[in-house]
GROMACS .gro file of C-alpha atoms in nm:
model
  397
    1UNK     CA    1  -1.551  -3.312  -2.193
    2UNK     CA    2  -1.414  -2.968  -2.214
    3UNK     CA    3  -1.039  -2.947  -2.174
    4UNK     CA    4  -0.927  -2.825  -1.831
    5UNK     CA    5  -0.716  -2.509  -1.869
    6UNK     CA    6  -0.343  -2.533  -1.789
    7UNK     CA    7  -0.217  -2.254  -1.571
    8UNK     CA    8   0.138  -2.114  -1.499
    9UNK     CA    9   0.227  -1.917  -1.191
   10UNK     CA   10   0.517  -1.659  -1.196
   11UNK     CA   11   0.606  -1.544  -0.851
   12UNK     CA   12   0.878  -1.347  -0.672
   13UNK     CA   13   0.871  -1.563  -0.358
   14UNK     CA   14   0.664  -1.840  -0.200
   15UNK     CA   15   0.651  -1.844   0.179
   16UNK     CA   16   0.379  -1.869   0.444
   17UNK     CA   17   0.123  -1.589   0.426
   18UNK     CA   18   0.274  -1.441   0.112
   19UNK     CA   19   0.037  -1.347  -0.171
   20UNK     CA   20   0.181  -1.642  -0.368
   21UNK     CA   21   0.076  -1.881  -0.092
   22UNK     CA   22  -0.271  -1.732  -0.066
   23UNK     CA   23  -0.334  -1.734  -0.436
   24UNK     CA   24  -0.149  -2.044  -0.564
   25UNK     CA   25  -0.255  -2.263  -0.270
   26UNK     CA   26  -0.622  -2.188  -0.359
   27UNK     CA   27  -0.563  -2.316  -0.723
   28UNK     CA   28  -0.391  -2.628  -0.570
   29UNK     CA   29  -0.595  -2.712  -0.269
   30UNK     CA   30  -0.919  -2.530  -0.335
   31UNK     CA   31  -1.111  -2.292  -0.100
   32UNK     CA   32  -1.439  -2.228   0.060
   33UNK     CA   33  -1.702  -2.088  -0.173
   34UNK     CA   34  -2.083  -2.082  -0.152
   35UNK     CA   35  -2.090  -2.302   0.158
   36UNK     CA   36  -1.884  -2.571  -0.024
   37UNK     CA   37  -1.514  -2.650  -0.075
   38UNK     CA   38  -1.449  -2.543  -0.426
   39UNK     CA   39  -1.174  -2.686  -0.645
   40UNK     CA   40  -1.093  -2.465  -0.955
   41UNK     CA   41  -1.178  -2.650  -1.271
   42UNK     CA   42  -0.827  -2.613  -1.406
   43UNK     CA   43  -0.477  -2.742  -1.339
   44UNK     CA   44  -0.185  -2.541  -1.221
   45UNK     CA   45   0.095  -2.712  -1.413
   46UNK     CA   46   0.400  -2.494  -1.389
   47UNK     CA   47   0.567  -2.269  -1.130
   48UNK     CA   48   0.854  -2.018  -1.148
   49UNK     CA   49   0.976  -1.866  -0.821
   50UNK     CA   50   1.244  -1.604  -0.842
   51UNK     CA   51   1.366  -1.602  -0.479
   52UNK     CA   52   1.392  -1.936  -0.293
   53UNK     CA   53   1.462  -1.867   0.073
   54UNK     CA   54   1.488  -2.097   0.382
   55UNK     CA   55   1.120  -2.041   0.444
   56UNK     CA   56   1.021  -2.150   0.089
   57UNK     CA   57   0.712  -2.348   0.032
   58UNK     CA   58   0.746  -2.419  -0.330
   59UNK     CA   59   0.955  -2.731  -0.286
   60UNK     CA   60   0.690  -2.889  -0.059
   61UNK     CA   61   0.419  -2.795  -0.294
   62UNK     CA   62   0.588  -2.932  -0.600
   63UNK     CA   63   0.650  -3.265  -0.420
   64UNK     CA   64   0.293  -3.284  -0.294
   65UNK     CA   65   0.133  -3.183  -0.626
   66UNK     CA   66   0.330  -3.374  -0.893
   67UNK     CA   67   0.109  -3.243  -1.172
   68UNK     CA   68   0.277  -2.901  -1.114
   69UNK     CA   69   0.642  -2.876  -1.224
   70UNK     CA   70   0.894  -2.611  -1.127
   71UNK     CA   71   1.095  -2.436  -1.402
   72UNK     CA   72   1.409  -2.230  -1.380
   73UNK     CA   73   1.293  -1.955  -1.614
   74UNK     CA   74   0.974  -1.770  -1.691
   75UNK     CA   75   0.985  -1.877  -2.052
   76UNK     CA   76   1.011  -2.243  -1.963
   77UNK     CA   77   0.727  -2.217  -1.729
   78UNK     CA   78   0.507  -2.079  -2.007
   79UNK     CA   79   0.629  -2.337  -2.270
   80UNK     CA   80   0.651  -2.625  -2.025
   81UNK     CA   81   1.010  -2.670  -2.143
   82UNK     CA   82   0.930  -2.657  -2.509
   83UNK     CA   83   0.938  -2.392  -2.785
   84UNK     CA   84   0.575  -2.265  -2.793
   85UNK     CA   85   0.334  -2.131  -2.539
   86UNK     CA   86   0.177  -2.438  -2.371
   87UNK     CA   87  -0.053  -2.291  -2.112
   88UNK     CA   88  -0.399  -2.140  -2.108
   89UNK     CA   89  -0.352  -1.868  -1.845
   90UNK     CA   90  -0.083  -1.703  -1.643
   91UNK     CA   91  -0.066  -1.572  -1.282
   92UNK     CA   92   0.191  -1.291  -1.207
   93UNK     CA   93   0.248  -1.256  -0.834
   94UNK     CA   94   0.513  -1.000  -0.783
   95UNK     CA   95   0.460  -0.918  -0.416
   96UNK     CA   96   0.696  -0.986  -0.126
   97UNK     CA   97   1.051  -1.081  -0.149
   98UNK     CA   98   1.380  -0.898  -0.107
   99UNK     CA   99   1.388  -0.614  -0.363
  100UNK     CA  100   1.548  -0.274  -0.339
  101UNK     CA  101   1.370   0.061  -0.278
  102UNK     CA  102   1.433   0.381  -0.457
  103UNK     CA  103   1.475   0.730  -0.327
  104UNK     CA  104   1.095   0.783  -0.319
  105UNK     CA  105   1.051   0.475  -0.100
  106UNK     CA  106   0.891   0.261  -0.368
  107UNK     CA  107   0.977  -0.119  -0.351
  108UNK     CA  108   1.100  -0.214  -0.691
  109UNK     CA  109   0.900  -0.530  -0.751
  110UNK     CA  110   0.976  -0.681  -1.091
  111UNK     CA  111   0.611  -0.711  -1.216
  112UNK     CA  112   0.703  -0.522  -1.543
  113UNK     CA  113   1.014  -0.728  -1.595
  114UNK     CA  114   0.829  -1.055  -1.547
  115UNK     CA  115   0.546  -0.929  -1.771
  116UNK     CA  116   0.777  -0.841  -2.049
  117UNK     CA  117   0.932  -1.195  -2.038
  118UNK     CA  118   0.585  -1.333  -2.064
  119UNK     CA  119   0.490  -1.102  -2.347
  120UNK     CA  120   0.801  -1.220  -2.543
  121UNK     CA  121   0.676  -1.574  -2.527
  122UNK     CA  122   0.338  -1.457  -2.645
  123UNK     CA  123   0.483  -1.268  -2.933
  124UNK     CA  124   0.704  -1.561  -3.043
  125UNK     CA  125   0.401  -1.797  -3.017
  126UNK     CA  126   0.176  -1.558  -3.204
  127UNK     CA  127  -0.093  -1.542  -2.931
  128UNK     CA  128  -0.147  -1.441  -2.573
  129UNK     CA  129  -0.355  -1.607  -2.298
  130UNK     CA  130  -0.560  -1.455  -2.012
  131UNK     CA  131  -0.321  -1.297  -1.758
  132UNK     CA  132  -0.361  -1.183  -1.406
  133UNK     CA  133  -0.120  -0.937  -1.239
  134UNK     CA  134  -0.148  -0.917  -0.853
  135UNK     CA  135  -0.183  -0.561  -0.712
  136UNK     CA  136  -0.083  -0.258  -0.915
  137UNK     CA  137   0.084  -0.305  -1.255
  138UNK     CA  138   0.423  -0.138  -1.166
  139UNK     CA  139   0.581   0.118  -0.944
  140UNK     CA  140   0.677   0.301  -1.278
  141UNK     CA  141   0.389   0.465  -1.462
  142UNK     CA  142   0.547   0.440  -1.803
  143UNK     CA  143   0.598   0.065  -1.757
  144UNK     CA  144   0.249   0.019  -1.631
  145UNK     CA  145   0.110   0.199  -1.939
  146UNK     CA  146   0.325  -0.024  -2.164
  147UNK     CA  147   0.195  -0.336  -2.002
  148UNK     CA  148  -0.160  -0.225  -2.066
  149UNK     CA  149  -0.090  -0.123  -2.421
  150UNK     CA  150   0.072  -0.461  -2.499
  151UNK     CA  151  -0.234  -0.645  -2.356
  152UNK     CA  152  -0.454  -0.431  -2.588
  153UNK     CA  153  -0.243  -0.469  -2.901
  154UNK     CA  154  -0.201  -0.846  -2.854
  155UNK     CA  155  -0.576  -0.879  -2.756
  156UNK     CA  156  -0.548  -1.104  -2.461
  157UNK     CA  157  -0.760  -1.079  -2.139
  158UNK     CA  158  -0.563  -0.882  -1.883
  159UNK     CA  159  -0.679  -0.829  -1.521
  160UNK     CA  160  -0.503  -0.695  -1.219
  161UNK     CA  161  -0.556  -0.548  -0.870
  162UNK     CA  162  -0.607  -0.662  -0.521
  163UNK     CA  163  -0.888  -0.813  -0.309
  164UNK     CA  164  -1.041  -0.476  -0.185
  165UNK     CA  165  -1.283  -0.436  -0.475
  166UNK     CA  166  -1.409  -0.796  -0.452
  167UNK     CA  167  -1.413  -0.866  -0.079
  168UNK     CA  168  -1.728  -0.852   0.142
  169UNK     CA  169  -1.884  -0.514   0.225
  170UNK     CA  170  -2.051  -0.411   0.546
  171UNK     CA  171  -2.316  -0.319   0.475
  172UNK     CA  172  -2.341  -0.536   0.160
  173UNK     CA  173  -2.428  -0.255  -0.078
  174UNK     CA  174  -2.314  -0.127  -0.411
  175UNK     CA  175  -2.291   0.210  -0.571
  176UNK     CA  176  -2.604   0.241  -0.791
  177UNK     CA  177  -2.496   0.235  -1.156
  178UNK     CA  178  -2.529   0.571  -1.324
  179UNK     CA  179  -2.585   0.778  -1.015
  180UNK     CA  180  -2.432   1.131  -0.995
  181UNK     CA  181  -2.139   1.143  -0.743
  182UNK     CA  182  -1.996   1.479  -0.637
  183UNK     CA  183  -1.741   1.389  -0.376
  184UNK     CA  184  -1.591   1.062  -0.232
  185UNK     CA  185  -1.359   0.974   0.056
  186UNK     CA  186  -1.188   0.661   0.166
  187UNK     CA  187  -1.031   0.637   0.516
  188UNK     CA  188  -0.787   0.346   0.549
  189UNK     CA  189  -0.445   0.263   0.691
  190UNK     CA  190  -0.094   0.141   0.575
  191UNK     CA  191   0.198   0.267   0.388
  192UNK     CA  192   0.288   0.462   0.084
  193UNK     CA  193   0.318   0.259  -0.250
  194UNK     CA  194   0.148  -0.038  -0.076
  195UNK     CA  195  -0.174   0.011   0.110
  196UNK     CA  196  -0.249   0.351  -0.051
  197UNK     CA  197  -0.318   0.134  -0.358
  198UNK     CA  198  -0.581  -0.059  -0.163
  199UNK     CA  199  -0.750   0.259  -0.045
  200UNK     CA  200  -0.752   0.399  -0.399
  201UNK     CA  201  -0.906   0.078  -0.526
  202UNK     CA  202  -1.166   0.108  -0.262
  203UNK     CA  203  -1.252   0.457  -0.399
  204UNK     CA  204  -1.229   0.362  -0.767
  205UNK     CA  205  -1.439   0.044  -0.768
  206UNK     CA  206  -1.726   0.262  -0.626
  207UNK     CA  207  -1.698   0.597  -0.811
  208UNK     CA  208  -1.637   0.434  -1.158
  209UNK     CA  209  -2.008   0.339  -1.145
  210UNK     CA  210  -2.110   0.709  -1.141
  211UNK     CA  211  -2.306   0.883  -1.410
  212UNK     CA  212  -2.101   0.880  -1.728
  213UNK     CA  213  -1.849   0.624  -1.603
  214UNK     CA  214  -1.485   0.702  -1.540
  215UNK     CA  215  -1.354   1.019  -1.702
  216UNK     CA  216  -0.991   1.017  -1.591
  217UNK     CA  217  -0.803   1.235  -1.341
  218UNK     CA  218  -0.657   1.580  -1.414
  219UNK     CA  219  -0.445   1.648  -1.103
  220UNK     CA  220  -0.345   1.509  -0.761
  221UNK     CA  221  -0.199   1.660  -0.450
  222UNK     CA  222  -0.068   1.475  -0.148
  223UNK     CA  223  -0.065   1.603   0.217
  224UNK     CA  224   0.134   1.460   0.507
  225UNK     CA  225   0.187   1.547   0.873
  226UNK     CA  226   0.117   1.910   0.946
  227UNK     CA  227   0.013   1.980   0.587
  228UNK     CA  228  -0.256   1.709   0.638
  229UNK     CA  229  -0.392   1.877   0.944
  230UNK     CA  230  -0.393   2.217   0.780
  231UNK     CA  231  -0.585   2.073   0.490
  232UNK     CA  232  -0.818   1.892   0.716
  233UNK     CA  233  -0.889   2.208   0.922
  234UNK     CA  234  -0.940   2.400   0.594
  235UNK     CA  235  -1.208   2.142   0.495
  236UNK     CA  236  -1.039   2.064   0.163
  237UNK     CA  237  -1.233   1.742   0.192
  238UNK     CA  238  -1.571   1.698   0.346
  239UNK     CA  239  -1.553   1.655   0.725
  240UNK     CA  240  -1.893   1.499   0.711
  241UNK     CA  241  -1.781   1.226   0.465
  242UNK     CA  242  -1.456   1.171   0.669
  243UNK     CA  243  -1.664   1.114   0.987
  244UNK     CA  244  -1.920   0.898   0.803
  245UNK     CA  245  -1.639   0.672   0.675
  246UNK     CA  246  -1.492   0.646   1.020
  247UNK     CA  247  -1.839   0.530   1.157
  248UNK     CA  248  -1.813   0.231   0.926
  249UNK     CA  249  -1.476   0.118   1.088
  250UNK     CA  250  -1.473  -0.187   1.302
  251UNK     CA  251  -1.134  -0.110   1.438
  252UNK     CA  252  -1.165   0.262   1.548
  253UNK     CA  253  -0.925   0.336   1.827
  254UNK     CA  254  -1.119   0.474   2.119
  255UNK     CA  255  -1.024   0.830   2.213
  256UNK     CA  256  -1.116   0.781   2.573
  257UNK     CA  257  -1.116   0.410   2.679
  258UNK     CA  258  -1.408   0.334   2.908
  259UNK     CA  259  -1.642   0.606   2.782
  260UNK     CA  260  -1.951   0.553   2.579
  261UNK     CA  261  -1.846   0.783   2.297
  262UNK     CA  262  -1.507   0.669   2.155
  263UNK     CA  263  -1.516   0.910   1.853
  264UNK     CA  264  -1.215   1.142   1.874
  265UNK     CA  265  -1.216   1.516   1.833
  266UNK     CA  266  -0.949   1.689   1.627
  267UNK     CA  267  -0.702   1.719   1.910
  268UNK     CA  268  -0.744   1.347   1.997
  269UNK     CA  269  -0.698   1.262   1.633
  270UNK     CA  270  -0.349   1.429   1.638
  271UNK     CA  271  -0.256   1.236   1.946
  272UNK     CA  272  -0.363   0.904   1.800
  273UNK     CA  273  -0.238   0.952   1.434
  274UNK     CA  274   0.121   1.059   1.413
  275UNK     CA  275   0.169   1.050   1.038
  276UNK     CA  276  -0.143   1.111   0.846
  277UNK     CA  277  -0.145   1.105   0.467
  278UNK     CA  278  -0.399   1.213   0.205
  279UNK     CA  279  -0.406   1.205  -0.165
  280UNK     CA  280  -0.670   1.435  -0.307
  281UNK     CA  281  -0.751   1.445  -0.680
  282UNK     CA  282  -0.998   1.576  -0.926
  283UNK     CA  283  -1.146   1.373  -1.198
  284UNK     CA  284  -1.209   1.530  -1.550
  285UNK     CA  285  -1.582   1.535  -1.486
  286UNK     CA  286  -1.541   1.746  -1.169
  287UNK     CA  287  -1.570   1.469  -0.902
  288UNK     CA  288  -1.343   1.520  -0.609
  289UNK     CA  289  -1.190   1.208  -0.440
  290UNK     CA  290  -0.972   1.192  -0.126
  291UNK     CA  291  -0.778   0.893  -0.002
  292UNK     CA  292  -0.676   0.918   0.362
  293UNK     CA  293  -0.435   0.690   0.557
  294UNK     CA  294  -0.484   0.712   0.935
  295UNK     CA  295  -0.239   0.467   1.097
  296UNK     CA  296  -0.309   0.423   1.461
  297UNK     CA  297  -0.672   0.508   1.427
  298UNK     CA  298  -0.814   0.238   1.199
  299UNK     CA  299  -0.710  -0.098   1.049
  300UNK     CA  300  -0.966  -0.123   0.778
  301UNK     CA  301  -1.088   0.059   0.458
  302UNK     CA  302  -1.405   0.263   0.480
  303UNK     CA  303  -1.581   0.457   0.195
  304UNK     CA  304  -1.832   0.737   0.193
  305UNK     CA  305  -1.964   0.958  -0.098
  306UNK     CA  306  -2.224   1.223  -0.172
  307UNK     CA  307  -2.452   1.073  -0.440
  308UNK     CA  308  -2.773   1.169  -0.621
  309UNK     CA  309  -2.916   1.511  -0.694
  310UNK     CA  310  -2.953   1.595  -0.318
  311UNK     CA  311  -2.614   1.482  -0.197
  312UNK     CA  312  -2.731   1.184  -0.004
  313UNK     CA  313  -2.455   0.985   0.170
  314UNK     CA  314  -2.365   0.627   0.067
  315UNK     CA  315  -2.110   0.454   0.294
  316UNK     CA  316  -1.972   0.110   0.338
  317UNK     CA  317  -1.659  -0.088   0.454
  318UNK     CA  318  -1.460  -0.322   0.232
  319UNK     CA  319  -1.455  -0.586   0.492
  320UNK     CA  320  -1.137  -0.783   0.576
  321UNK     CA  321  -1.130  -1.027   0.878
  322UNK     CA  322  -1.003  -0.860   1.191
  323UNK     CA  323  -0.633  -0.905   1.285
  324UNK     CA  324  -0.476  -1.155   1.331
  325UNK     CA  325  -0.714  -1.362   1.122
  326UNK     CA  326  -0.665  -1.119   0.832
  327UNK     CA  327  -0.308  -1.255   0.782
  328UNK     CA  328  -0.366  -1.614   0.864
  329UNK     CA  329  -0.702  -1.688   0.701
  330UNK     CA  330  -0.709  -1.416   0.445
  331UNK     CA  331  -1.047  -1.530   0.313
  332UNK     CA  332  -1.067  -1.215   0.106
  333UNK     CA  333  -0.832  -1.391  -0.134
  334UNK     CA  334  -1.111  -1.631  -0.223
  335UNK     CA  335  -1.330  -1.385  -0.424
  336UNK     CA  336  -1.017  -1.262  -0.590
  337UNK     CA  337  -0.914  -1.610  -0.707
  338UNK     CA  338  -1.276  -1.676  -0.809
  339UNK     CA  339  -1.274  -1.380  -1.038
  340UNK     CA  340  -0.936  -1.494  -1.181
  341UNK     CA  341  -1.088  -1.844  -1.237
  342UNK     CA  342  -1.380  -1.688  -1.436
  343UNK     CA  343  -1.130  -1.500  -1.660
  344UNK     CA  344  -0.934  -1.821  -1.731
  345UNK     CA  345  -1.250  -2.012  -1.811
  346UNK     CA  346  -1.418  -1.744  -2.024
  347UNK     CA  347  -1.126  -1.558  -2.179
  348UNK     CA  348  -1.288  -1.238  -2.055
  349UNK     CA  349  -1.189  -1.014  -1.755
  350UNK     CA  350  -1.453  -0.983  -1.503
  351UNK     CA  351  -1.378  -0.618  -1.423
  352UNK     CA  352  -1.194  -0.354  -1.619
  353UNK     CA  353  -0.807  -0.352  -1.607
  354UNK     CA  354  -0.833   0.020  -1.677
  355UNK     CA  355  -0.940   0.054  -1.309
  356UNK     CA  356  -0.594  -0.086  -1.196
  357UNK     CA  357  -0.416   0.118  -1.469
  358UNK     CA  358  -0.572   0.438  -1.318
  359UNK     CA  359  -0.508   0.345  -0.960
  360UNK     CA  360  -0.147   0.246  -1.050
  361UNK     CA  361  -0.099   0.601  -1.187
  362UNK     CA  362  -0.258   0.760  -0.881
  363UNK     CA  363  -0.021   0.577  -0.652
  364UNK     CA  364   0.271   0.700  -0.862
  365UNK     CA  365   0.142   1.051  -0.862
  366UNK     CA  366   0.088   1.041  -0.486
  367UNK     CA  367   0.441   0.920  -0.425
  368UNK     CA  368   0.575   1.199  -0.662
  369UNK     CA  369   0.374   1.467  -0.481
  370UNK     CA  370   0.497   1.357  -0.132
  371UNK     CA  371   0.864   1.332  -0.265
  372UNK     CA  372   0.820   1.696  -0.407
  373UNK     CA  373   0.701   1.847  -0.077
  374UNK     CA  374   0.337   1.786  -0.143
  375UNK     CA  375   0.327   1.989  -0.466
  376UNK     CA  376   0.029   1.943  -0.700
  377UNK     CA  377   0.086   1.696  -0.978
  378UNK     CA  378  -0.082   1.760  -1.310
  379UNK     CA  379  -0.183   1.424  -1.450
  380UNK     CA  380  -0.288   1.461  -1.821
  381UNK     CA  381  -0.151   1.111  -1.869
  382UNK     CA  382  -0.428   0.971  -1.645
  383UNK     CA  383  -0.688   1.063  -1.901
  384UNK     CA  384  -0.821   0.704  -1.873
  385UNK     CA  385  -1.187   0.676  -1.975
  386UNK     CA  386  -1.379   0.356  -1.926
  387UNK     CA  387  -1.714   0.210  -1.827
  388UNK     CA  388  -1.766  -0.026  -1.530
  389UNK     CA  389  -1.915  -0.364  -1.569
  390UNK     CA  390  -2.292  -0.359  -1.523
  391UNK     CA  391  -2.283  -0.626  -1.244
  392UNK     CA  392  -2.041  -0.546  -0.961
  393UNK     CA  393  -1.802  -0.820  -0.846
  394UNK     CA  394  -1.791  -0.799  -0.475
  395UNK     CA  395  -1.850  -1.093  -0.252
  396UNK     CA  396  -2.217  -1.073  -0.148
  397UNK     CA  397  -2.324  -1.230   0.181
   0.00000   0.00000   0.00000
């Protein structure tokens, strides 16, 4: 029989509804998949939790799953208390927990610091193992690039990101591989340096499949508040794509409750959305993409793009269960965990980490633009060229 892989989990915190609970619990207890309860064919054998609070779940999990052992350091979790790397895969879940924010409003999660401690064990052991990093690589672009470069130089499978590229879609469609794309828009919700990443991943997992693949991004400019409305009025992004994306929303706030047409006009949008945000950026091949956060208007992530030679419109929603089930059930973590499983089993990432490297850099550029009064940020460092996988990885229904 083939040996079951041993997995280590490195987490910032482990409480109810945290990312650690949603991901680690699926490795321990299994999850629904293809109309069956699926147990990952691997063993989560070690756990490091940096912050243990009153609402901590790790103690209960360690008691209930005695094959998993808790360790006081990251190195010991990877070596199982020995001298050499003793696991076959590593989860880095650096989301949630009490960490400071900087003057730009970025939460300083220690994903880079945890990764570097892991890389030190890899270097001492002379080998790395498949590694997954939850969400974007780091709040700091230079650190994110270093993480990527280390994975490349040490030649271990590295995957990162969130559930948005792999969750259900409504309708369940994909961007045709190799099709021309001239402009793309995502309308979502949430905060800066958090949900902007989700919206950017929504864009990128679609547009990376265009003719020629991903070419990198040359500049980005952010808009907020009045500057957003001025840009929207000036049609810096397609009004048609914006409205098409909104038509995919399942959570659109009605402009006039009780009327048959709830679609808001511009004045009504301003009443509903108090703090709109957009990141607009140009790819090196000329594609224009715009990420828009409309808190108060929608609570989902909706995509639209002009494709083909005649600018046909393709649109879909990256579907997450409606609140409050989104938080409690969080079924969209199941396809994410399934992709991580496949990497641990095969030693190959199921989708390119370059996508996450690019979206990490776009988040950082967006934050910098907002912090600098919406000035345009030149991004020659985001000259990230890659090809998508032939098969897309979203959860088909």
